[in-house]
PDB file of C-alpha atoms in Angstrom:
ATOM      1  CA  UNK A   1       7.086 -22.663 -29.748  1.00 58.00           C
ATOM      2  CA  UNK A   2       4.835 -20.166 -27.641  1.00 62.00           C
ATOM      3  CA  UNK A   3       1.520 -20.792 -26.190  1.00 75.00           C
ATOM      4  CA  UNK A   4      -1.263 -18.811 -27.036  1.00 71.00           C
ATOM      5  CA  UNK A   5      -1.546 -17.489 -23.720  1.00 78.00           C
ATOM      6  CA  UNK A   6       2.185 -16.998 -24.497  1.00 76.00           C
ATOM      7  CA  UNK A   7       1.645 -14.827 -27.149  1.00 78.00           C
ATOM      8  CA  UNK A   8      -1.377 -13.106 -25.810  1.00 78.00           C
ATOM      9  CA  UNK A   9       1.029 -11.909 -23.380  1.00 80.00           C
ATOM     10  CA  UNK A  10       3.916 -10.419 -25.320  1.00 80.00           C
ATOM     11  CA  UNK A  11       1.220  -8.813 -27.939  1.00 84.00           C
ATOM     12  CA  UNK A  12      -0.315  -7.406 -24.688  1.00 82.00           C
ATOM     13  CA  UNK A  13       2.949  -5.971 -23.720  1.00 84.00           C
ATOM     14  CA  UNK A  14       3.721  -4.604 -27.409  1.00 86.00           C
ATOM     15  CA  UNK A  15       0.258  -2.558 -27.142  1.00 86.00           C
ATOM     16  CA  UNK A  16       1.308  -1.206 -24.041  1.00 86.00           C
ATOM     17  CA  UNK A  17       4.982  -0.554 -25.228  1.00 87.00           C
ATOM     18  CA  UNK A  18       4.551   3.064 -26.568  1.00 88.00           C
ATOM     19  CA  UNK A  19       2.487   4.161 -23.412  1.00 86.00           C
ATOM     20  CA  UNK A  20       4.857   2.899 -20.470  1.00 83.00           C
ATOM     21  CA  UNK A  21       7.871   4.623 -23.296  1.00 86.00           C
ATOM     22  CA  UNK A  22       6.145   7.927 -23.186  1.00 87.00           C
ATOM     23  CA  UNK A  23       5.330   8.125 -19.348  1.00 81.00           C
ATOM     24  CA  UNK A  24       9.026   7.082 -18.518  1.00 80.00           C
ATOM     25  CA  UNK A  25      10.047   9.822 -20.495  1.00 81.00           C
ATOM     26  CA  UNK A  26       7.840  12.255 -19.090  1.00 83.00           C
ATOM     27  CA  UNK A  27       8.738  10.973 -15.806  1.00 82.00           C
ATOM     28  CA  UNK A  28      12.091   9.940 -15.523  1.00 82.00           C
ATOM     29  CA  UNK A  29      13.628  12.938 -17.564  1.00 83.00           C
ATOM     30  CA  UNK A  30      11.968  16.183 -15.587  1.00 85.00           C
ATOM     31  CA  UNK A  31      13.770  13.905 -12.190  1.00 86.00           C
ATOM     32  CA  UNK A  32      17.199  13.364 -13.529  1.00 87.00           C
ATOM     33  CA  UNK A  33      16.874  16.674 -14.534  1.00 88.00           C
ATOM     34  CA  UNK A  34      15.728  18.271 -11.049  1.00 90.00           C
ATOM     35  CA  UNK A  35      18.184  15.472  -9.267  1.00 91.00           C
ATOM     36  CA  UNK A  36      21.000  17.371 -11.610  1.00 92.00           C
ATOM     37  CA  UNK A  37      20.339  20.558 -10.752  1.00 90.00           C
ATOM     38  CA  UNK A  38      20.147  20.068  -7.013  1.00 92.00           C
ATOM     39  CA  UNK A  39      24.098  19.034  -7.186  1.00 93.00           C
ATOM     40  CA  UNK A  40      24.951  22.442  -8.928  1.00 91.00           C
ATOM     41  CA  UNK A  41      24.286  26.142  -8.134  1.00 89.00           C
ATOM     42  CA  UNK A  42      22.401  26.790 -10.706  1.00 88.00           C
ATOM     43  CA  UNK A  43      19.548  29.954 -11.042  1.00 86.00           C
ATOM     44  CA  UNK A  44      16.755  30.143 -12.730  1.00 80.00           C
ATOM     45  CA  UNK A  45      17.779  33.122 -14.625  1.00 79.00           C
ATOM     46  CA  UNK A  46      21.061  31.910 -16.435  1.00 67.00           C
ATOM     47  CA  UNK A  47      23.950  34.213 -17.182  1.00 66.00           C
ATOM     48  CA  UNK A  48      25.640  32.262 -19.776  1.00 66.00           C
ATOM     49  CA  UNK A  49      28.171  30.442 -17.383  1.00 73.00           C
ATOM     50  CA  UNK A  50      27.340  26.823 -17.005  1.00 77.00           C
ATOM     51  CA  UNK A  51      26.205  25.326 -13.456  1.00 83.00           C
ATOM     52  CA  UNK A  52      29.167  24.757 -10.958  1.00 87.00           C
ATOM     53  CA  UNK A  53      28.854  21.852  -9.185  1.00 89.00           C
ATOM     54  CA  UNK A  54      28.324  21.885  -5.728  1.00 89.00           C
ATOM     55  CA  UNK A  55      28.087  18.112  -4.307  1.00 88.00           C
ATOM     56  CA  UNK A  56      25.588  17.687  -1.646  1.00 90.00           C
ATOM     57  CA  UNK A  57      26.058  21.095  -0.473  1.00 92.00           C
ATOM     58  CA  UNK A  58      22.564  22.301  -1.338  1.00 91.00           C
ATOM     59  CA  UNK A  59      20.944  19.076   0.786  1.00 92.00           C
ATOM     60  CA  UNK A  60      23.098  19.707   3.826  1.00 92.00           C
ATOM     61  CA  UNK A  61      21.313  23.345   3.858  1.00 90.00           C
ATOM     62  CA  UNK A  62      18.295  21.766   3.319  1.00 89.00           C
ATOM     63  CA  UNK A  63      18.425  19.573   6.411  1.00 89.00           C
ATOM     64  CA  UNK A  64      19.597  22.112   8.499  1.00 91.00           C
ATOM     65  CA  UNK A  65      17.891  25.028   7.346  1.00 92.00           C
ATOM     66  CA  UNK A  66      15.491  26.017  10.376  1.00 93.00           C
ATOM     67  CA  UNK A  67      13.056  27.409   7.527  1.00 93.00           C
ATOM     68  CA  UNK A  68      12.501  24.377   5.659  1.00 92.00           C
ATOM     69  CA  UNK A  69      11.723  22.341   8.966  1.00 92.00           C
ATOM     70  CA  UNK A  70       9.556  24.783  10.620  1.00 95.00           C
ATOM     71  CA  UNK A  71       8.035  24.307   6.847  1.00 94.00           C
ATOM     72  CA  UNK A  72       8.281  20.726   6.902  1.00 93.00           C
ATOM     73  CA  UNK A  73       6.396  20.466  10.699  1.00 94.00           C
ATOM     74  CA  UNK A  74       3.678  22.991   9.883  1.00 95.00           C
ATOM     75  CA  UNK A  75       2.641  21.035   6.336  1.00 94.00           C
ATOM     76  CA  UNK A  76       2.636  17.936   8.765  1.00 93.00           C
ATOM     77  CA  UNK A  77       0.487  19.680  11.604  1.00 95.00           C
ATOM     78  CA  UNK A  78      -1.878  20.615   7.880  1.00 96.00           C
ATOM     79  CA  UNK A  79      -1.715  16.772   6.972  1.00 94.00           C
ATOM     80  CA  UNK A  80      -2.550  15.222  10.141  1.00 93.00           C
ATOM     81  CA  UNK A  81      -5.492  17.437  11.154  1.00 96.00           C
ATOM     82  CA  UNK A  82      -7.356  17.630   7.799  1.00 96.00           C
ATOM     83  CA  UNK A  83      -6.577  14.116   7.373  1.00 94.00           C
ATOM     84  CA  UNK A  84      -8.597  13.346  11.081  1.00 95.00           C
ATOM     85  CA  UNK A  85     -11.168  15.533  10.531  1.00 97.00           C
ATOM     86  CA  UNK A  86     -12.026  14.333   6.767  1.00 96.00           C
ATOM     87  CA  UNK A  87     -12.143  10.461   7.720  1.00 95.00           C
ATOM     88  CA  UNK A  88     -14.034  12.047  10.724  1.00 95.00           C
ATOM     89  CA  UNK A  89     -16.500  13.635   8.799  1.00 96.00           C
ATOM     90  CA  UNK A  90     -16.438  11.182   5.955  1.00 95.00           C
ATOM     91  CA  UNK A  91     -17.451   8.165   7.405  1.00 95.00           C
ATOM     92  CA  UNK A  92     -20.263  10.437   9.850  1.00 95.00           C
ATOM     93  CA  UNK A  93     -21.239  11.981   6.832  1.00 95.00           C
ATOM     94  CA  UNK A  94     -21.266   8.227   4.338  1.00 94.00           C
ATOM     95  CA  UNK A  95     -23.457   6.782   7.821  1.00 93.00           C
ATOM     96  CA  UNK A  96     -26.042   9.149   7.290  1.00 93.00           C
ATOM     97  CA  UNK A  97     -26.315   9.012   3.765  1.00 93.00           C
ATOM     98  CA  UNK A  98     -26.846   5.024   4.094  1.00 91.00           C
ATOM     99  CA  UNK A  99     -30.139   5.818   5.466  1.00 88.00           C
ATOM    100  CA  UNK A 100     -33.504   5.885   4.353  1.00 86.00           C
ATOM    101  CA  UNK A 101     -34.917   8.864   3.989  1.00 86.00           C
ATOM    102  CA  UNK A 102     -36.618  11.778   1.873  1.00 89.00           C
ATOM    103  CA  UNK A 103     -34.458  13.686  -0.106  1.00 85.00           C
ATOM    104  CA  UNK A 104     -31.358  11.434   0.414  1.00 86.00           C
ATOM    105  CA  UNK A 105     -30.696  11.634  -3.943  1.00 87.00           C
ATOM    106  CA  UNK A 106     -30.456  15.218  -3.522  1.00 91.00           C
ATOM    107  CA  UNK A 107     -28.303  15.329  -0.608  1.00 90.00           C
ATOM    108  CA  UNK A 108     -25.938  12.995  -1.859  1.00 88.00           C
ATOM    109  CA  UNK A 109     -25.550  15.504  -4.858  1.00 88.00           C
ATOM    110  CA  UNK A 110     -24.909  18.388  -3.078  1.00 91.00           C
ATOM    111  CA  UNK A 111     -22.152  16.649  -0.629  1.00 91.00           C
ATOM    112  CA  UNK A 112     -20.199  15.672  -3.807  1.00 90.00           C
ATOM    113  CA  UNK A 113     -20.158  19.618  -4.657  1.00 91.00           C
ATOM    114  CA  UNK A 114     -17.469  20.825  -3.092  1.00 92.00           C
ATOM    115  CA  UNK A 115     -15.291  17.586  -3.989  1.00 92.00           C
ATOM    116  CA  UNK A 116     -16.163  18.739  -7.815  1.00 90.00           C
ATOM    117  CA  UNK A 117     -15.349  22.081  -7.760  1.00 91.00           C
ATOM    118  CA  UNK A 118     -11.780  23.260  -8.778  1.00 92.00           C
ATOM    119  CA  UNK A 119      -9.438  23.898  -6.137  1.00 92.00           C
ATOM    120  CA  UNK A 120      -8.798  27.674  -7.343  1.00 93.00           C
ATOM    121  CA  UNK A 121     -12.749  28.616  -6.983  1.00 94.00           C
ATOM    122  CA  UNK A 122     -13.307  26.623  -3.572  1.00 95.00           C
ATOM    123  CA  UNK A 123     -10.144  28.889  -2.141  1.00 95.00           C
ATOM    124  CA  UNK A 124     -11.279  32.071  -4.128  1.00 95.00           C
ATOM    125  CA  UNK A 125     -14.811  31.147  -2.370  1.00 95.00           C
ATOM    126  CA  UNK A 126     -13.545  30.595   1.160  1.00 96.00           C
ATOM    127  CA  UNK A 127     -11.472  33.850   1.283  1.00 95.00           C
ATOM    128  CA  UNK A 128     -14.063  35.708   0.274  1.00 95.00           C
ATOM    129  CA  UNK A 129     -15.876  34.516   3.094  1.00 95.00           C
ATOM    130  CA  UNK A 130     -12.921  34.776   5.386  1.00 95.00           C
ATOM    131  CA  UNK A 131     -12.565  38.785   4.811  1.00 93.00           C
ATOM    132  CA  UNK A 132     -12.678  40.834   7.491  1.00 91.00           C
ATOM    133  CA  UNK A 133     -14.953  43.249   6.219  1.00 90.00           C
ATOM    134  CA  UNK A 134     -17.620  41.531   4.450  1.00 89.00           C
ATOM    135  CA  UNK A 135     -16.666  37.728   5.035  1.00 90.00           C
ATOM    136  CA  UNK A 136     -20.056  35.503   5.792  1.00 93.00           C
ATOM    137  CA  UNK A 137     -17.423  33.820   8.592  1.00 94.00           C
ATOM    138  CA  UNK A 138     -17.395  36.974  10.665  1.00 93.00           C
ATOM    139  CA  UNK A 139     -21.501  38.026   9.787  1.00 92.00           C
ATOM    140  CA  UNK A 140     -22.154  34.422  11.269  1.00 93.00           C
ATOM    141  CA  UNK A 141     -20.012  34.242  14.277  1.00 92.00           C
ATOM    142  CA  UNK A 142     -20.468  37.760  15.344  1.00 93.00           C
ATOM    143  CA  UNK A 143     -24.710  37.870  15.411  1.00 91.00           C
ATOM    144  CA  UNK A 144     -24.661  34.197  17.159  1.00 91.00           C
ATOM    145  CA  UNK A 145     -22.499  35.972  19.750  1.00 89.00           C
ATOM    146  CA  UNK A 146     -19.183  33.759  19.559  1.00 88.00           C
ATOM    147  CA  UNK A 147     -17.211  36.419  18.800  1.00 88.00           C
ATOM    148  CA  UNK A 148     -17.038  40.297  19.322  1.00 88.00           C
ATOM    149  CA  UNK A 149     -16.020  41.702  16.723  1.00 89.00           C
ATOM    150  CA  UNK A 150     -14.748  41.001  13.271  1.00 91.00           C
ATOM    151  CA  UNK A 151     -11.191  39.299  12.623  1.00 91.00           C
ATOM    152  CA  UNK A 152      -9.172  38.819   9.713  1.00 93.00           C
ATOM    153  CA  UNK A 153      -9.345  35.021  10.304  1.00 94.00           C
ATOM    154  CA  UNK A 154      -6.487  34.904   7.356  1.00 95.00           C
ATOM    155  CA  UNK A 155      -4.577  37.854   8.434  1.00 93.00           C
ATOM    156  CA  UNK A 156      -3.917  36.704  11.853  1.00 93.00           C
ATOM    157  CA  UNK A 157      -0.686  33.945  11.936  1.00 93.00           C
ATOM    158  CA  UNK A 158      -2.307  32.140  14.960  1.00 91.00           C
ATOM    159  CA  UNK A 159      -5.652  31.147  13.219  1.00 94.00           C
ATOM    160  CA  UNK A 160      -4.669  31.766   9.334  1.00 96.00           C
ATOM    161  CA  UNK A 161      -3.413  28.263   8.982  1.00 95.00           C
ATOM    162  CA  UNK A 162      -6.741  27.121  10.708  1.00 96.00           C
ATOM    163  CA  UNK A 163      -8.474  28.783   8.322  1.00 96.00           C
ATOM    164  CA  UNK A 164      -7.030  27.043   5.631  1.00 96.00           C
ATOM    165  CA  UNK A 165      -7.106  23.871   6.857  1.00 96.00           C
ATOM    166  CA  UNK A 166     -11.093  24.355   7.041  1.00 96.00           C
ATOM    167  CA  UNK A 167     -11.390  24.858   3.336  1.00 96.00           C
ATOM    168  CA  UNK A 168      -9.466  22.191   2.622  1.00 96.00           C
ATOM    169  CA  UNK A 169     -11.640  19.648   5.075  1.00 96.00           C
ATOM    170  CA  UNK A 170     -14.714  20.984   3.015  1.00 96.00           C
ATOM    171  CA  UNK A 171     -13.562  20.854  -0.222  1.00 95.00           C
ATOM    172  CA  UNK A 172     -11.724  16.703   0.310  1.00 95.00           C
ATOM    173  CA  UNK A 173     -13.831  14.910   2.995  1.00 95.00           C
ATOM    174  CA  UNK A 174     -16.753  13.723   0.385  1.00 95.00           C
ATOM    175  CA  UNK A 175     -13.911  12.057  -1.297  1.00 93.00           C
ATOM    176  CA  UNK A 176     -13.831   9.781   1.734  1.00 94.00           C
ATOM    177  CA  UNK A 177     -17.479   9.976   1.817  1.00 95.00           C
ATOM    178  CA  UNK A 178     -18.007   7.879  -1.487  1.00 93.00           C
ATOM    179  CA  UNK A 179     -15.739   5.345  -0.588  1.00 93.00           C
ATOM    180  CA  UNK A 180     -17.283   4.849   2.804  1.00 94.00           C
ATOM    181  CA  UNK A 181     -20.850   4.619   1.304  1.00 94.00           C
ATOM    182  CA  UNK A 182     -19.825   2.008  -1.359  1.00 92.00           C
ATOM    183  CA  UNK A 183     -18.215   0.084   0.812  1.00 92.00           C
ATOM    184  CA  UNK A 184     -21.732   0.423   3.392  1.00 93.00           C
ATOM    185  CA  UNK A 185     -23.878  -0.685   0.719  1.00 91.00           C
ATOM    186  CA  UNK A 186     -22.260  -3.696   0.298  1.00 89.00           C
ATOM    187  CA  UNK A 187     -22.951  -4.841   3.610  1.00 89.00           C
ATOM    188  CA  UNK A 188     -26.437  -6.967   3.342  1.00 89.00           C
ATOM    189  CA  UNK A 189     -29.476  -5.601   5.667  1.00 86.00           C
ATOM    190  CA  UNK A 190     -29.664  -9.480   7.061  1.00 89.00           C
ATOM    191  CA  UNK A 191     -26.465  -8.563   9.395  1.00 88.00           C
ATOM    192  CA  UNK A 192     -27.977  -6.061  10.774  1.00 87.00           C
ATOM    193  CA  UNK A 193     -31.067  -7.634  11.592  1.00 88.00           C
ATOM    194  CA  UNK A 194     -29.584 -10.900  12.586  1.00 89.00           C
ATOM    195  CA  UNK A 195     -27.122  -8.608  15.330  1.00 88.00           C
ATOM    196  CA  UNK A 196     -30.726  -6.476  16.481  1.00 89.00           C
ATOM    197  CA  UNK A 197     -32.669  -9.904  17.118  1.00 87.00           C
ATOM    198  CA  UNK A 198     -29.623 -10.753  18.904  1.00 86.00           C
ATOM    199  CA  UNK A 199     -29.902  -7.605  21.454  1.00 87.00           C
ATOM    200  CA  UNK A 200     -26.726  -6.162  20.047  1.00 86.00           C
ATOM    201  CA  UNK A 201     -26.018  -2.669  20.473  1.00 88.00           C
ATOM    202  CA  UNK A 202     -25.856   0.119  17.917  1.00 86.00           C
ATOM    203  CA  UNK A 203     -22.011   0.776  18.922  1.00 87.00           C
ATOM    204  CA  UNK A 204     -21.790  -3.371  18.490  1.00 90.00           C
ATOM    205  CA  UNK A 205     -23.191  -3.026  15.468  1.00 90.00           C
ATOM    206  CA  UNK A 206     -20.793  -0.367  13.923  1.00 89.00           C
ATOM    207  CA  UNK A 207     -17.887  -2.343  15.593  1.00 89.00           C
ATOM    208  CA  UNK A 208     -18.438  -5.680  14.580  1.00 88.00           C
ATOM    209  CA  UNK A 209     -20.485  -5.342  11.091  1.00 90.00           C
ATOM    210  CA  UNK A 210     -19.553  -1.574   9.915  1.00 91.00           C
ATOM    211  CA  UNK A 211     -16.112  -1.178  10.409  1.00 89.00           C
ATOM    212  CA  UNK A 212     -14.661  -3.798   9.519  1.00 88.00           C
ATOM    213  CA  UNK A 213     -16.231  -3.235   5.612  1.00 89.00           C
ATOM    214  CA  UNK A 214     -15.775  -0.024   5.218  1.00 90.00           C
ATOM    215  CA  UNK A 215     -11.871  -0.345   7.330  1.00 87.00           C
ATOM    216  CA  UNK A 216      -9.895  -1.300   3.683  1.00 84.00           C
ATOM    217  CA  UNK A 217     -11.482   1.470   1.842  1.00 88.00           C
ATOM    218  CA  UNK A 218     -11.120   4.054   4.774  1.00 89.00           C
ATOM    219  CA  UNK A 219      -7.843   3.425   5.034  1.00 86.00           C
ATOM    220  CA  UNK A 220      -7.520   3.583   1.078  1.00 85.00           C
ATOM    221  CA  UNK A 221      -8.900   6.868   0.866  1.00 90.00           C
ATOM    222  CA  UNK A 222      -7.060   8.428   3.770  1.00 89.00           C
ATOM    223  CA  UNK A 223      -3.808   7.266   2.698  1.00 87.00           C
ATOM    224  CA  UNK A 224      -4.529   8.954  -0.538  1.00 88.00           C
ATOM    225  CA  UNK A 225      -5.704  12.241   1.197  1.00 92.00           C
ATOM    226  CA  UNK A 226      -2.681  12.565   2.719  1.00 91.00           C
ATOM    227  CA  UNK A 227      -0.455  12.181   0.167  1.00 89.00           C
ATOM    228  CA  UNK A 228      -2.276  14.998  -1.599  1.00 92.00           C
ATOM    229  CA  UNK A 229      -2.561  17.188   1.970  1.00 93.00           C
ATOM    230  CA  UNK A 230       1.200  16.983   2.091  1.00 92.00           C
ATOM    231  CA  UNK A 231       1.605  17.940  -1.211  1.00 91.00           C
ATOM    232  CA  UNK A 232      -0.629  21.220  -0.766  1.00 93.00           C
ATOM    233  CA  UNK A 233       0.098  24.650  -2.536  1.00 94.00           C
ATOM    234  CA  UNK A 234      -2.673  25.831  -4.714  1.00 93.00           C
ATOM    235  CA  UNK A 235      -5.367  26.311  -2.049  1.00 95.00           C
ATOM    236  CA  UNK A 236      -2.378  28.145   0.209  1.00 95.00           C
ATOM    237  CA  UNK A 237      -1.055  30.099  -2.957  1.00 95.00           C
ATOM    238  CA  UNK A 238      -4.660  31.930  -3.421  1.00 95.00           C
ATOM    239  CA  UNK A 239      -5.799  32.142   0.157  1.00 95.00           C
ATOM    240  CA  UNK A 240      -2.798  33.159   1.599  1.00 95.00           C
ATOM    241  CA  UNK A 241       0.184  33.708  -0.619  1.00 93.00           C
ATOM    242  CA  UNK A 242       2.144  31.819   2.191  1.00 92.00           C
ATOM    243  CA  UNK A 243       1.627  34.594   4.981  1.00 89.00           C
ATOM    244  CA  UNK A 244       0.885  36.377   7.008  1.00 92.00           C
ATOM    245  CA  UNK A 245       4.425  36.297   8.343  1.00 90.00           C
ATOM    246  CA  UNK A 246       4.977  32.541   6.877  1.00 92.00           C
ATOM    247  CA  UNK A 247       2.367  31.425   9.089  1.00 94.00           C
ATOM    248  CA  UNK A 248       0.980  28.802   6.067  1.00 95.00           C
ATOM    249  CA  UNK A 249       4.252  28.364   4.227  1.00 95.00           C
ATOM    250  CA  UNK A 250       4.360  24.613   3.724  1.00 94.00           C
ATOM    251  CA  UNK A 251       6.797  22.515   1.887  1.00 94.00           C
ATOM    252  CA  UNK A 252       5.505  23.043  -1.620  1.00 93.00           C
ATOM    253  CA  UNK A 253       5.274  26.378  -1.219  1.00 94.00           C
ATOM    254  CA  UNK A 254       8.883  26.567   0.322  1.00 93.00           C
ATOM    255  CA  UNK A 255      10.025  25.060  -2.735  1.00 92.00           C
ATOM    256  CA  UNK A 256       8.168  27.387  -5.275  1.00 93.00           C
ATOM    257  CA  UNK A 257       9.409  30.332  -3.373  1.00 92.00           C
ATOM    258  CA  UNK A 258      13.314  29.268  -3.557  1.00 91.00           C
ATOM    259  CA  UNK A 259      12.815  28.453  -6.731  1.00 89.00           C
ATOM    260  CA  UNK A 260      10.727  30.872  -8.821  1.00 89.00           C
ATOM    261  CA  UNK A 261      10.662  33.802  -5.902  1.00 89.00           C
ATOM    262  CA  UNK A 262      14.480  33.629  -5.658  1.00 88.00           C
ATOM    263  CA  UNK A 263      15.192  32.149  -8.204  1.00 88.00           C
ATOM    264  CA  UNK A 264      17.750  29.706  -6.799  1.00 90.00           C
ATOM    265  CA  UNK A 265      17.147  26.542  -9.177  1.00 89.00           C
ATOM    266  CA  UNK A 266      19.748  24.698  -7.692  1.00 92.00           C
ATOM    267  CA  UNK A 267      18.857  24.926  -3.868  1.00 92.00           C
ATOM    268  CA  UNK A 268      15.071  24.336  -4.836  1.00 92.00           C
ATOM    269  CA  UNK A 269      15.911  21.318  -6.780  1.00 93.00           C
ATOM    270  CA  UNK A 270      17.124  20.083  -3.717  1.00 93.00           C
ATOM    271  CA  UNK A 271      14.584  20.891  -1.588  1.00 93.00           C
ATOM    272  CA  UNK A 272      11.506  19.521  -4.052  1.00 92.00           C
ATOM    273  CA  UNK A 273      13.836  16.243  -3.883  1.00 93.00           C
ATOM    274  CA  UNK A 274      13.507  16.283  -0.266  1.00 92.00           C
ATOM    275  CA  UNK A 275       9.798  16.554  -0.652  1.00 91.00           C
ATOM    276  CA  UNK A 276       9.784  13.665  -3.259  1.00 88.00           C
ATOM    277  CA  UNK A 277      11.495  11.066  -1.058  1.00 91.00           C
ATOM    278  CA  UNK A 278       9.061  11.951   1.391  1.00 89.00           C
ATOM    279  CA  UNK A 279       5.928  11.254  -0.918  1.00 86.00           C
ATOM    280  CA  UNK A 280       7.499   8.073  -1.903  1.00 87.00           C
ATOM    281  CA  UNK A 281       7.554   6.785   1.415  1.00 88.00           C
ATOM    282  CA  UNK A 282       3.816   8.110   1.632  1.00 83.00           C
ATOM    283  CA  UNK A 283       3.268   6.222  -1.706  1.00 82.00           C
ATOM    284  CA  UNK A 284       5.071   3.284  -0.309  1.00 86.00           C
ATOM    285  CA  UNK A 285       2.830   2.713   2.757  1.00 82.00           C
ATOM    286  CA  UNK A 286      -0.013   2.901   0.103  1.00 79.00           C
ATOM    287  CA  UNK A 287       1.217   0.241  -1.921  1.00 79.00           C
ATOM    288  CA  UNK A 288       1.503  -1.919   0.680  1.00 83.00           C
ATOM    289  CA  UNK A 289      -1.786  -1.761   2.070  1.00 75.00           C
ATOM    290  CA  UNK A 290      -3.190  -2.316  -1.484  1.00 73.00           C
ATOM    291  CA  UNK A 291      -0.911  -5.321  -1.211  1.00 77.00           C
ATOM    292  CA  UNK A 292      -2.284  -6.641   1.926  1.00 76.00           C
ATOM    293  CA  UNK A 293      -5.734  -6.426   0.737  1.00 68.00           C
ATOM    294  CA  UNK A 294      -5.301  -8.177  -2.387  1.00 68.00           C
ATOM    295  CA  UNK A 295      -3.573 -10.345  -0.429  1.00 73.00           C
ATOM    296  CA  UNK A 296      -7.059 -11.109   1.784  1.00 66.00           C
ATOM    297  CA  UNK A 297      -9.654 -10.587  -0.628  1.00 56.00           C
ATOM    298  CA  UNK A 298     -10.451  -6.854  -0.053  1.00 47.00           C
ATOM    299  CA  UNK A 299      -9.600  -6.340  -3.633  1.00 43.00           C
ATOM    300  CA  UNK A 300     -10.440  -8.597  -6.700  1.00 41.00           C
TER     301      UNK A 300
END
């Protein structure tokens, strides 16, 4: 005979039964699918003759393909810098907002902006303001005297990637920014007093009261920022189709051009497989850190 708690369980399970069916399916069937294809030769534009199997033939040109690393190092050179510069900027900008002060409401509004806006219109936005006729980039740098004369900040291989990277650091870092601040108003005002009474410093302060609350959401967030930097295509797709001369061709993009550019299903099945094993290891690392703090009471 079953408990109630028992039973509580397995009807819990039952209610949940056609939801976990549906996103296996949706899951597990476009992988086996794309894990299929990257054993076969297969194009996206099919000429009646079934797939011929090729083995692991399209993953040994994957690994050695200088392309697809040079690829694979500049989306990591993408990750890691946005990455440092929005936990950077994040937790500067979530310190600020802690404090009281007039207007703070409103400013806190207008940081979450660019977070809210669709990645299509933030990249439309910032190459508009990248051109090299009209951009506001070029109209600012040139009359405070940093620069010259106008560049085509996008059109240049040496600073296009840059350039890109800079939209993406506005558009992601208030993400960080609202975890940071939740996490600082959790901390009571009494800490802080009790560390100033005791002649602590303001670097003390942030290093033995600040950091170590806001370190498990941080951490959280950043993990989670770059799992979606190394993933990056649609801010690269509009700003910079990839180019100038491959100059911002990451991974994604690398696999949407093999794929639906030449039209090699097969090969690019293979690759975005690649890419996949890669983001579970990225997911992975998450996990585990969620673990850990469960583990220690960072999460209930």
């Amino acid at each position: 005979m079953l408990t109630l708690r028992q039973r509580e369980k397995h009807q819990a399970w039952l209610l949940l039964a056609p939801m976990l069916i549906m996103m296996f399916l949706l899951t597990a069937w476009p992988l086996v699918r794309t894990l299929w294809l990257s054993f076969t030769d297969a194009g996206l534009i099919g000429d009646g003759t079934a797939p011929g199997w090729v083995g692991s033939e399209n993953f040994l040109y994957a690994l050695t393909d200088p392309d697809f690393r040079e690829a694979l190092w500049r989306t990591l050179y993408f990750t890691a810098v946005s990455v440092i510069f929005e936990g950077i900027i994040g937790v500067l900008t979530a310190l600020l907002l802690n404090q009281q002060f007039w207007g703070r409401s409103v400013l806190r509004v207008l940081v979450i902006l660019p977070w809210a806006l669709p990645t299509i219109v933030n990249a439309t936005m910032w190459r508009l303001n990248f051109n090299p006729d009209y951009g506001s980039i070029n109209a600012l740098l040139t009359q405070s005297g940093v620069i010259d004369n106008y560049r085509s900040w996008l059109g240049d291989p040496s600073s296009a990637i840059n350039a890109v990277m800079f939209a993406d650091i506005w558009k992601n870092y208030p993400l960080v920014t609202l975890l940071v601040l939740a996490a600082l108003q959790t901390i009571p005002d009494d800490l802080y007093e009790a560390a100033r009474l005791d002649g602590a410093s303001a670097f003390r302060r942030f290093r033995k009261i600040t950091f170590p609350a806001i370190a498990a959401p941080l951490a959280v967030a950043l993990i989670l920022r770059t799992i979606d930097a190394f993933k990056v295509f649609d801010i690269i797709y509009v700003m910079t189709r990839g180019g100038p001369l491959d100059s911002t061709k990451t991974v994604s993009f690398f696999v949407y051009q093999e794929s639906f550019s030449y039209l090699r299903a097969g090969s690019g099945a293979a690759y975005a497989i690649l890419m996949t094993l890669i983001c579970a290891v990225l997911i992975l690392i998450y996990m585990v850190m969620l673990l850990r703090q469960r583990r220690s009471g960072g999460i209930e």
